[in-house]
Amino acid sequence: EVQLVQSGPEVKKPGESLKISCQGSGYSFSSYWVAWVRQMPGKGLEWMGIIYPGDSDTRYSPSFQGQVTISADKSSRTAYLQWSSLKTSDTAIYYCATTTMTRFFFESWGQGTLVTVSS
Amino acid sequence: DIQMTQSPSSVSASVGDRVTITCRASQAINNWLAWYQQKPGRAPRLLIYAASDLQSGVPSRFSGSGSGTEFTLTITSLQPEDFATYYCQQASSLFLLTFGGGTKVEMK
């Protein structure tokens, strides 16, 4: 069974850095793309970017390019999403998701990580 | 970017009702469309992919149709567990994925 387990909730101050994680199990982690999706409070889903853990090929939504960094460590089967300087507007739930399909229809999702940024 | 527009943004319905949600793409996306269900505090769940293929384990009362720019998700005989928010997502632009704004199915 494919499982994605994300790191726990975070409370940070503006300007602080943060790295959240998403560990995959039950499938060949290196062989399938892992996406990150943002959901701001009471709002819809926004695709942020995607990484292929096998070679770390990473693509970003133009809306998030330069705002976050996506990375992966295939040895630990973990994908990461990081910020160098958080803003209050980064407060959201962040989901990782993956698919074994040839198109990006995401059949497996992490449980979400709530990031709260407040002074 | 391909924009995805869902309508309505919310719908009030009763158990047993037939519910139809529409998703329109700003340009043709072939059949590269998925539908997700999301309940409060939960991750999205894939219901339909490639516009009309039912994901494993999803009840057959859910169905999808459409191609090109207009797509529909239909729930025949709405069940209590179907009250949720539904999103469409295009996968035509391989690395420029976009979601619709969501449709909340509420109890009448």
PDB file of C-alpha atoms in Angstrom:
ATOM      1  CA  GLU A   1       0.000   0.000   0.000  1.00  0.00           C
ATOM      2  CA  VAL A   2       1.357   3.405  -0.973  1.00  0.00           C
ATOM      3  CA  GLN A   3       1.716   5.695   2.037  1.00  0.00           C
ATOM      4  CA  LEU A   4       2.963   9.254   2.335  1.00  0.00           C
ATOM      5  CA  VAL A   5       3.598  10.415   5.903  1.00  0.00           C
ATOM      6  CA  GLN A   6       4.241  14.091   6.481  1.00  0.00           C
ATOM      7  CA  SER A   7       5.975  15.856   9.339  1.00  0.00           C
ATOM      8  CA  GLY A   8       3.983  17.472  12.124  1.00  0.00           C
ATOM      9  CA  PRO A   9       2.483  20.943  12.496  1.00  0.00           C
ATOM     10  CA  GLU A  10       4.788  23.927  12.737  1.00  0.00           C
ATOM     11  CA  VAL A  11       4.435  27.354  14.334  1.00  0.00           C
ATOM     12  CA  LYS A  12       6.965  29.891  13.152  1.00  0.00           C
ATOM     13  CA  LYS A  13       7.613  33.633  13.170  1.00  0.00           C
ATOM     14  CA  PRO A  14       7.947  35.758  10.031  1.00  0.00           C
ATOM     15  CA  GLY A  15      11.461  35.652   8.658  1.00  0.00           C
ATOM     16  CA  GLU A  16      12.254  32.211  10.069  1.00  0.00           C
ATOM     17  CA  SER A  17      13.240  29.250   7.913  1.00  0.00           C
ATOM     18  CA  LEU A  18      11.425  25.935   7.722  1.00  0.00           C
ATOM     19  CA  LYS A  19      11.734  22.543   6.062  1.00  0.00           C
ATOM     20  CA  ILE A  20       8.835  20.082   6.103  1.00  0.00           C
ATOM     21  CA  SER A  21       8.981  16.484   4.959  1.00  0.00           C
ATOM     22  CA  CYS A  22       7.017  13.748   3.248  1.00  0.00           C
ATOM     23  CA  GLN A  23       8.197  10.130   3.564  1.00  0.00           C
ATOM     24  CA  GLY A  24       6.981   7.526   1.104  1.00  0.00           C
ATOM     25  CA  SER A  25       6.578   3.815   1.649  1.00  0.00           C
ATOM     26  CA  GLY A  26       5.003   0.827  -0.071  1.00  0.00           C
ATOM     27  CA  TYR A  27       6.193   1.714  -3.551  1.00  0.00           C
ATOM     28  CA  SER A  28       9.323   2.561  -5.547  1.00  0.00           C
ATOM     29  CA  PHE A  29       9.804   6.087  -4.199  1.00  0.00           C
ATOM     30  CA  SER A  30      12.573   6.984  -6.652  1.00  0.00           C
ATOM     31  CA  SER A  31      10.469   6.137  -9.682  1.00  0.00           C
ATOM     32  CA  TYR A  32       7.455   8.414  -9.271  1.00  0.00           C
ATOM     33  CA  TRP A  33       7.015  12.147  -9.102  1.00  0.00           C
ATOM     34  CA  VAL A  34       6.051  13.768  -5.790  1.00  0.00           C
ATOM     35  CA  ALA A  35       4.038  16.991  -5.858  1.00  0.00           C
ATOM     36  CA  TRP A  36       3.402  19.650  -3.236  1.00  0.00           C
ATOM     37  CA  VAL A  37       0.010  21.367  -2.946  1.00  0.00           C
ATOM     38  CA  ARG A  38      -0.923  24.362  -0.805  1.00  0.00           C
ATOM     39  CA  GLN A  39      -4.285  25.006   0.808  1.00  0.00           C
ATOM     40  CA  MET A  40      -4.645  28.348   2.520  1.00  0.00           C
ATOM     41  CA  PRO A  41      -7.240  28.640   5.320  1.00  0.00           C
ATOM     42  CA  GLY A  42     -10.730  28.180   3.892  1.00  0.00           C
ATOM     43  CA  LYS A  43      -9.420  28.200   0.320  1.00  0.00           C
ATOM     44  CA  GLY A  44      -8.864  25.810  -2.565  1.00  0.00           C
ATOM     45  CA  LEU A  45      -5.956  23.697  -3.742  1.00  0.00           C
ATOM     46  CA  GLU A  46      -2.894  25.215  -5.422  1.00  0.00           C
ATOM     47  CA  TRP A  47      -0.199  23.175  -7.153  1.00  0.00           C
ATOM     48  CA  MET A  48       3.246  24.364  -6.043  1.00  0.00           C
ATOM     49  CA  GLY A  49       5.698  22.104  -7.798  1.00  0.00           C
ATOM     50  CA  ILE A  50       6.877  18.574  -8.352  1.00  0.00           C
ATOM     51  CA  ILE A  51      10.056  16.522  -8.042  1.00  0.00           C
ATOM     52  CA  TYR A  52      11.289  13.240  -9.484  1.00  0.00           C
ATOM     53  CA  PRO A  53      13.269  11.673  -6.614  1.00  0.00           C
ATOM     54  CA  GLY A  54      15.264   9.443  -8.959  1.00  0.00           C
ATOM     55  CA  ASP A  55      17.278  12.355 -10.350  1.00  0.00           C
ATOM     56  CA  SER A  56      15.846  15.333  -8.406  1.00  0.00           C
ATOM     57  CA  ASP A  57      14.409  16.888 -11.565  1.00  0.00           C
ATOM     58  CA  THR A  58      12.203  19.648 -10.102  1.00  0.00           C
ATOM     59  CA  ARG A  59       9.579  21.864 -11.703  1.00  0.00           C
ATOM     60  CA  TYR A  60       7.793  24.768 -10.047  1.00  0.00           C
ATOM     61  CA  SER A  61       4.540  26.582 -10.599  1.00  0.00           C
ATOM     62  CA  PRO A  62       5.412  30.133 -11.694  1.00  0.00           C
ATOM     63  CA  SER A  63       3.480  31.344  -8.628  1.00  0.00           C
ATOM     64  CA  PHE A  64       5.907  29.559  -6.298  1.00  0.00           C
ATOM     65  CA  GLN A  65       9.191  29.726  -8.235  1.00  0.00           C
ATOM     66  CA  GLY A  66      11.753  31.456  -6.042  1.00  0.00           C
ATOM     67  CA  GLN A  67       9.458  31.359  -3.003  1.00  0.00           C
ATOM     68  CA  VAL A  68      10.091  27.762  -1.925  1.00  0.00           C
ATOM     69  CA  THR A  69      12.587  24.973  -2.570  1.00  0.00           C
ATOM     70  CA  ILE A  70      11.561  21.394  -3.264  1.00  0.00           C
ATOM     71  CA  SER A  71      14.099  18.616  -2.749  1.00  0.00           C
ATOM     72  CA  ALA A  72      14.246  14.881  -2.192  1.00  0.00           C
ATOM     73  CA  ASP A  73      16.515  12.271  -0.641  1.00  0.00           C
ATOM     74  CA  LYS A  74      15.922   8.941  -2.320  1.00  0.00           C
ATOM     75  CA  SER A  75      18.001   7.075   0.273  1.00  0.00           C
ATOM     76  CA  SER A  76      15.543   8.048   3.013  1.00  0.00           C
ATOM     77  CA  ARG A  77      12.546   8.025   0.633  1.00  0.00           C
ATOM     78  CA  THR A  78      11.721  11.571   1.686  1.00  0.00           C
ATOM     79  CA  ALA A  79      10.665  14.692  -0.190  1.00  0.00           C
ATOM     80  CA  TYR A  80      11.021  18.147   1.329  1.00  0.00           C
ATOM     81  CA  LEU A  81       9.502  21.599   1.005  1.00  0.00           C
ATOM     82  CA  GLN A  82      11.446  24.478   2.462  1.00  0.00           C
ATOM     83  CA  TRP A  83      11.318  28.208   2.987  1.00  0.00           C
ATOM     84  CA  SER A  84      14.268  30.466   3.750  1.00  0.00           C
ATOM     85  CA  SER A  85      12.199  33.355   5.097  1.00  0.00           C
ATOM     86  CA  LEU A  86       8.583  32.717   6.004  1.00  0.00           C
ATOM     87  CA  LYS A  87       5.791  35.260   5.616  1.00  0.00           C
ATOM     88  CA  THR A  88       2.447  35.351   7.400  1.00  0.00           C
ATOM     89  CA  SER A  89       0.881  34.599   4.002  1.00  0.00           C
ATOM     90  CA  ASP A  90       2.620  31.188   4.039  1.00  0.00           C
ATOM     91  CA  THR A  91       0.156  30.063   6.714  1.00  0.00           C
ATOM     92  CA  ALA A  92      -1.541  27.058   5.135  1.00  0.00           C
ATOM     93  CA  ILE A  93      -1.827  23.301   5.026  1.00  0.00           C
ATOM     94  CA  TYR A  94       0.735  21.732   2.709  1.00  0.00           C
ATOM     95  CA  TYR A  95       0.091  18.343   1.131  1.00  0.00           C
ATOM     96  CA  CYS A  96       2.430  16.041  -0.719  1.00  0.00           C
ATOM     97  CA  ALA A  97       0.980  13.696  -3.308  1.00  0.00           C
ATOM     98  CA  THR A  98       2.177  11.077  -5.736  1.00  0.00           C
ATOM     99  CA  THR A  99       0.932   8.983  -8.601  1.00  0.00           C
ATOM    100  CA  THR A 100       1.977   5.845 -10.459  1.00  0.00           C
ATOM    101  CA  MET A 101      -0.033   6.909 -13.493  1.00  0.00           C
ATOM    102  CA  THR A 102       1.547   8.302 -16.627  1.00  0.00           C
ATOM    103  CA  ARG A 103      -0.314  11.584 -16.151  1.00  0.00           C
ATOM    104  CA  PHE A 104      -0.367  13.641 -12.960  1.00  0.00           C
ATOM    105  CA  PHE A 105      -3.580  12.378 -11.411  1.00  0.00           C
ATOM    106  CA  PHE A 106      -2.689  12.026  -7.744  1.00  0.00           C
ATOM    107  CA  GLU A 107      -4.050   8.873  -6.164  1.00  0.00           C
ATOM    108  CA  SER A 108      -1.968   9.005  -2.970  1.00  0.00           C
ATOM    109  CA  TRP A 109      -1.753  11.947  -0.613  1.00  0.00           C
ATOM    110  CA  GLY A 110      -0.004  12.723   2.653  1.00  0.00           C
ATOM    111  CA  GLN A 111      -2.083  13.749   5.648  1.00  0.00           C
ATOM    112  CA  GLY A 112      -1.025  17.386   5.323  1.00  0.00           C
ATOM    113  CA  THR A 113       1.238  19.625   7.405  1.00  0.00           C
ATOM    114  CA  LEU A 114      -0.216  22.762   8.963  1.00  0.00           C
ATOM    115  CA  VAL A 115       2.239  25.638   8.910  1.00  0.00           C
ATOM    116  CA  THR A 116       1.297  28.678  10.975  1.00  0.00           C
ATOM    117  CA  VAL A 117       3.360  31.837  10.610  1.00  0.00           C
ATOM    118  CA  SER A 118       2.568  34.518  13.146  1.00  0.00           C
ATOM    119  CA  SER A 119       4.423  37.183  15.062  1.00  0.00           C
TER     120      SER A 119
ATOM    121  CA  ASP B   1      -1.558  28.843 -17.760  1.00  0.00           C
ATOM    122  CA  ILE B   2      -4.714  26.836 -18.241  1.00  0.00           C
ATOM    123  CA  GLN B   3      -7.482  28.193 -16.030  1.00  0.00           C
ATOM    124  CA  MET B   4     -10.105  25.825 -14.609  1.00  0.00           C
ATOM    125  CA  THR B   5     -13.510  27.263 -13.730  1.00  0.00           C
ATOM    126  CA  GLN B   6     -15.926  25.224 -11.655  1.00  0.00           C
ATOM    127  CA  SER B   7     -19.624  25.855 -11.280  1.00  0.00           C
ATOM    128  CA  PRO B   8     -21.530  26.182  -9.130  1.00  0.00           C
ATOM    129  CA  SER B   9     -19.292  27.219  -6.247  1.00  0.00           C
ATOM    130  CA  SER B  10     -21.778  25.600  -3.901  1.00  0.00           C
ATOM    131  CA  VAL B  11     -24.877  23.456  -4.214  1.00  0.00           C
ATOM    132  CA  SER B  12     -27.504  22.519  -1.646  1.00  0.00           C
ATOM    133  CA  ALA B  13     -28.869  19.024  -2.034  1.00  0.00           C
ATOM    134  CA  SER B  14     -30.635  16.261  -0.158  1.00  0.00           C
ATOM    135  CA  VAL B  15     -29.777  12.599   0.285  1.00  0.00           C
ATOM    136  CA  GLY B  16     -30.921  10.767  -2.823  1.00  0.00           C
ATOM    137  CA  ASP B  17     -30.568  13.774  -5.131  1.00  0.00           C
ATOM    138  CA  ARG B  18     -28.630  13.759  -8.386  1.00  0.00           C
ATOM    139  CA  VAL B  19     -25.836  16.371  -8.301  1.00  0.00           C
ATOM    140  CA  THR B  20     -23.911  17.660 -11.315  1.00  0.00           C
ATOM    141  CA  ILE B  21     -20.793  19.820 -11.127  1.00  0.00           C
ATOM    142  CA  THR B  22     -19.198  21.446 -14.160  1.00  0.00           C
ATOM    143  CA  CYS B  23     -15.572  22.294 -14.844  1.00  0.00           C
ATOM    144  CA  ARG B  24     -14.515  24.410 -17.828  1.00  0.00           C
ATOM    145  CA  ALA B  25     -10.944  24.726 -19.099  1.00  0.00           C
ATOM    146  CA  SER B  26      -9.651  27.923 -20.667  1.00  0.00           C
ATOM    147  CA  GLN B  27      -8.250  25.842 -23.527  1.00  0.00           C
ATOM    148  CA  ALA B  28      -8.696  22.309 -24.770  1.00  0.00           C
ATOM    149  CA  ILE B  29      -7.168  19.688 -22.484  1.00  0.00           C
ATOM    150  CA  ASN B  30      -8.234  16.522 -24.292  1.00  0.00           C
ATOM    151  CA  ASN B  31      -9.417  14.235 -21.471  1.00  0.00           C
ATOM    152  CA  TRP B  32      -6.615  15.094 -19.044  1.00  0.00           C
ATOM    153  CA  LEU B  33      -8.893  15.906 -16.140  1.00  0.00           C
ATOM    154  CA  ALA B  34      -9.320  14.551 -12.626  1.00  0.00           C
ATOM    155  CA  TRP B  35     -11.931  15.038  -9.931  1.00  0.00           C
ATOM    156  CA  TYR B  36     -11.152  14.986  -6.209  1.00  0.00           C
ATOM    157  CA  GLN B  37     -13.303  14.947  -3.098  1.00  0.00           C
ATOM    158  CA  GLN B  38     -12.146  16.694   0.058  1.00  0.00           C
ATOM    159  CA  LYS B  39     -13.776  16.540   3.472  1.00  0.00           C
ATOM    160  CA  PRO B  40     -12.927  19.006   6.269  1.00  0.00           C
ATOM    161  CA  GLY B  41      -9.584  18.252   7.870  1.00  0.00           C
ATOM    162  CA  ARG B  42      -8.777  15.544   5.324  1.00  0.00           C
ATOM    163  CA  ALA B  43      -6.531  15.251   2.302  1.00  0.00           C
ATOM    164  CA  PRO B  44      -8.126  15.229  -1.140  1.00  0.00           C
ATOM    165  CA  ARG B  45      -9.223  11.856  -2.525  1.00  0.00           C
ATOM    166  CA  LEU B  46      -9.020  10.993  -6.210  1.00  0.00           C
ATOM    167  CA  LEU B  47     -12.431  10.020  -7.585  1.00  0.00           C
ATOM    168  CA  ILE B  48     -12.161  10.199 -11.374  1.00  0.00           C
ATOM    169  CA  TYR B  49      -9.164  10.434 -13.699  1.00  0.00           C
ATOM    170  CA  ALA B  50      -8.824  10.839 -17.456  1.00  0.00           C
ATOM    171  CA  ALA B  51     -12.221  12.577 -17.322  1.00  0.00           C
ATOM    172  CA  SER B  52     -14.283   9.400 -16.946  1.00  0.00           C
ATOM    173  CA  ASP B  53     -12.244   6.589 -15.365  1.00  0.00           C
ATOM    174  CA  LEU B  54     -13.383   5.643 -11.873  1.00  0.00           C
ATOM    175  CA  GLN B  55     -10.545   5.313  -9.362  1.00  0.00           C
ATOM    176  CA  SER B  56     -10.371   1.964  -7.607  1.00  0.00           C
ATOM    177  CA  GLY B  57     -12.596   1.803  -4.544  1.00  0.00           C
ATOM    178  CA  VAL B  58     -14.780   4.762  -5.510  1.00  0.00           C
ATOM    179  CA  PRO B  59     -18.522   4.020  -5.529  1.00  0.00           C
ATOM    180  CA  SER B  60     -20.169   3.739  -8.925  1.00  0.00           C
ATOM    181  CA  ARG B  61     -22.622   6.556  -8.116  1.00  0.00           C
ATOM    182  CA  PHE B  62     -19.747   8.881  -9.079  1.00  0.00           C
ATOM    183  CA  SER B  63     -19.191   9.385 -12.794  1.00  0.00           C
ATOM    184  CA  GLY B  64     -17.330  11.807 -14.996  1.00  0.00           C
ATOM    185  CA  SER B  65     -17.757  12.888 -18.585  1.00  0.00           C
ATOM    186  CA  GLY B  66     -16.502  15.422 -21.079  1.00  0.00           C
ATOM    187  CA  SER B  67     -13.589  16.208 -23.320  1.00  0.00           C
ATOM    188  CA  GLY B  68     -11.907  19.293 -24.676  1.00  0.00           C
ATOM    189  CA  THR B  69     -12.974  22.200 -22.499  1.00  0.00           C
ATOM    190  CA  GLU B  70     -16.129  21.110 -20.687  1.00  0.00           C
ATOM    191  CA  PHE B  71     -16.396  18.382 -18.085  1.00  0.00           C
ATOM    192  CA  THR B  72     -18.942  17.185 -15.565  1.00  0.00           C
ATOM    193  CA  LEU B  73     -18.906  15.196 -12.355  1.00  0.00           C
ATOM    194  CA  THR B  74     -22.214  13.537 -11.544  1.00  0.00           C
ATOM    195  CA  ILE B  75     -23.238  11.983  -8.260  1.00  0.00           C
ATOM    196  CA  THR B  76     -26.357   9.904  -8.683  1.00  0.00           C
ATOM    197  CA  SER B  77     -28.320   9.364  -5.477  1.00  0.00           C
ATOM    198  CA  LEU B  78     -26.281  11.522  -3.098  1.00  0.00           C
ATOM    199  CA  GLN B  79     -25.298   9.753   0.128  1.00  0.00           C
ATOM    200  CA  PRO B  80     -24.630  11.337   3.552  1.00  0.00           C
ATOM    201  CA  GLU B  81     -20.891  10.729   3.185  1.00  0.00           C
ATOM    202  CA  ASP B  82     -20.826  12.656  -0.114  1.00  0.00           C
ATOM    203  CA  PHE B  83     -21.265  16.075   1.506  1.00  0.00           C
ATOM    204  CA  ALA B  84     -17.844  17.544   0.813  1.00  0.00           C
ATOM    205  CA  THR B  85     -15.970  19.889  -1.499  1.00  0.00           C
ATOM    206  CA  TYR B  86     -15.098  18.721  -5.001  1.00  0.00           C
ATOM    207  CA  TYR B  87     -12.207  19.946  -7.143  1.00  0.00           C
ATOM    208  CA  CYS B  88     -11.293  19.392 -10.761  1.00  0.00           C
ATOM    209  CA  GLN B  89      -7.635  19.381 -11.868  1.00  0.00           C
ATOM    210  CA  GLN B  90      -6.163  19.519 -15.335  1.00  0.00           C
ATOM    211  CA  ALA B  91      -3.106  17.457 -16.204  1.00  0.00           C
ATOM    212  CA  SER B  92      -2.750  18.549 -19.823  1.00  0.00           C
ATOM    213  CA  SER B  93       0.103  20.967 -19.152  1.00  0.00           C
ATOM    214  CA  LEU B  94       2.513  18.418 -17.762  1.00  0.00           C
ATOM    215  CA  PHE B  95       4.330  20.707 -15.348  1.00  0.00           C
ATOM    216  CA  LEU B  96       1.734  23.464 -15.037  1.00  0.00           C
ATOM    217  CA  LEU B  97      -1.061  21.717 -13.220  1.00  0.00           C
ATOM    218  CA  THR B  98      -4.074  23.708 -12.101  1.00  0.00           C
ATOM    219  CA  PHE B  99      -7.099  23.054  -9.916  1.00  0.00           C
ATOM    220  CA  GLY B 100     -10.567  24.464 -10.174  1.00  0.00           C
ATOM    221  CA  GLY B 101     -11.842  26.685  -7.388  1.00  0.00           C
ATOM    222  CA  GLY B 102     -13.953  23.964  -5.792  1.00  0.00           C
ATOM    223  CA  THR B 103     -17.644  23.164  -5.379  1.00  0.00           C
ATOM    224  CA  LYS B 104     -19.065  22.645  -1.917  1.00  0.00           C
ATOM    225  CA  VAL B 105     -21.942  20.167  -1.740  1.00  0.00           C
ATOM    226  CA  GLU B 106     -24.022  21.109   1.289  1.00  0.00           C
ATOM    227  CA  MET B 107     -27.062  19.626   2.923  1.00  0.00           C
ATOM    228  CA  LYS B 108     -30.326  21.321   1.981  1.00  0.00           C
TER     229      LYS B 108
END
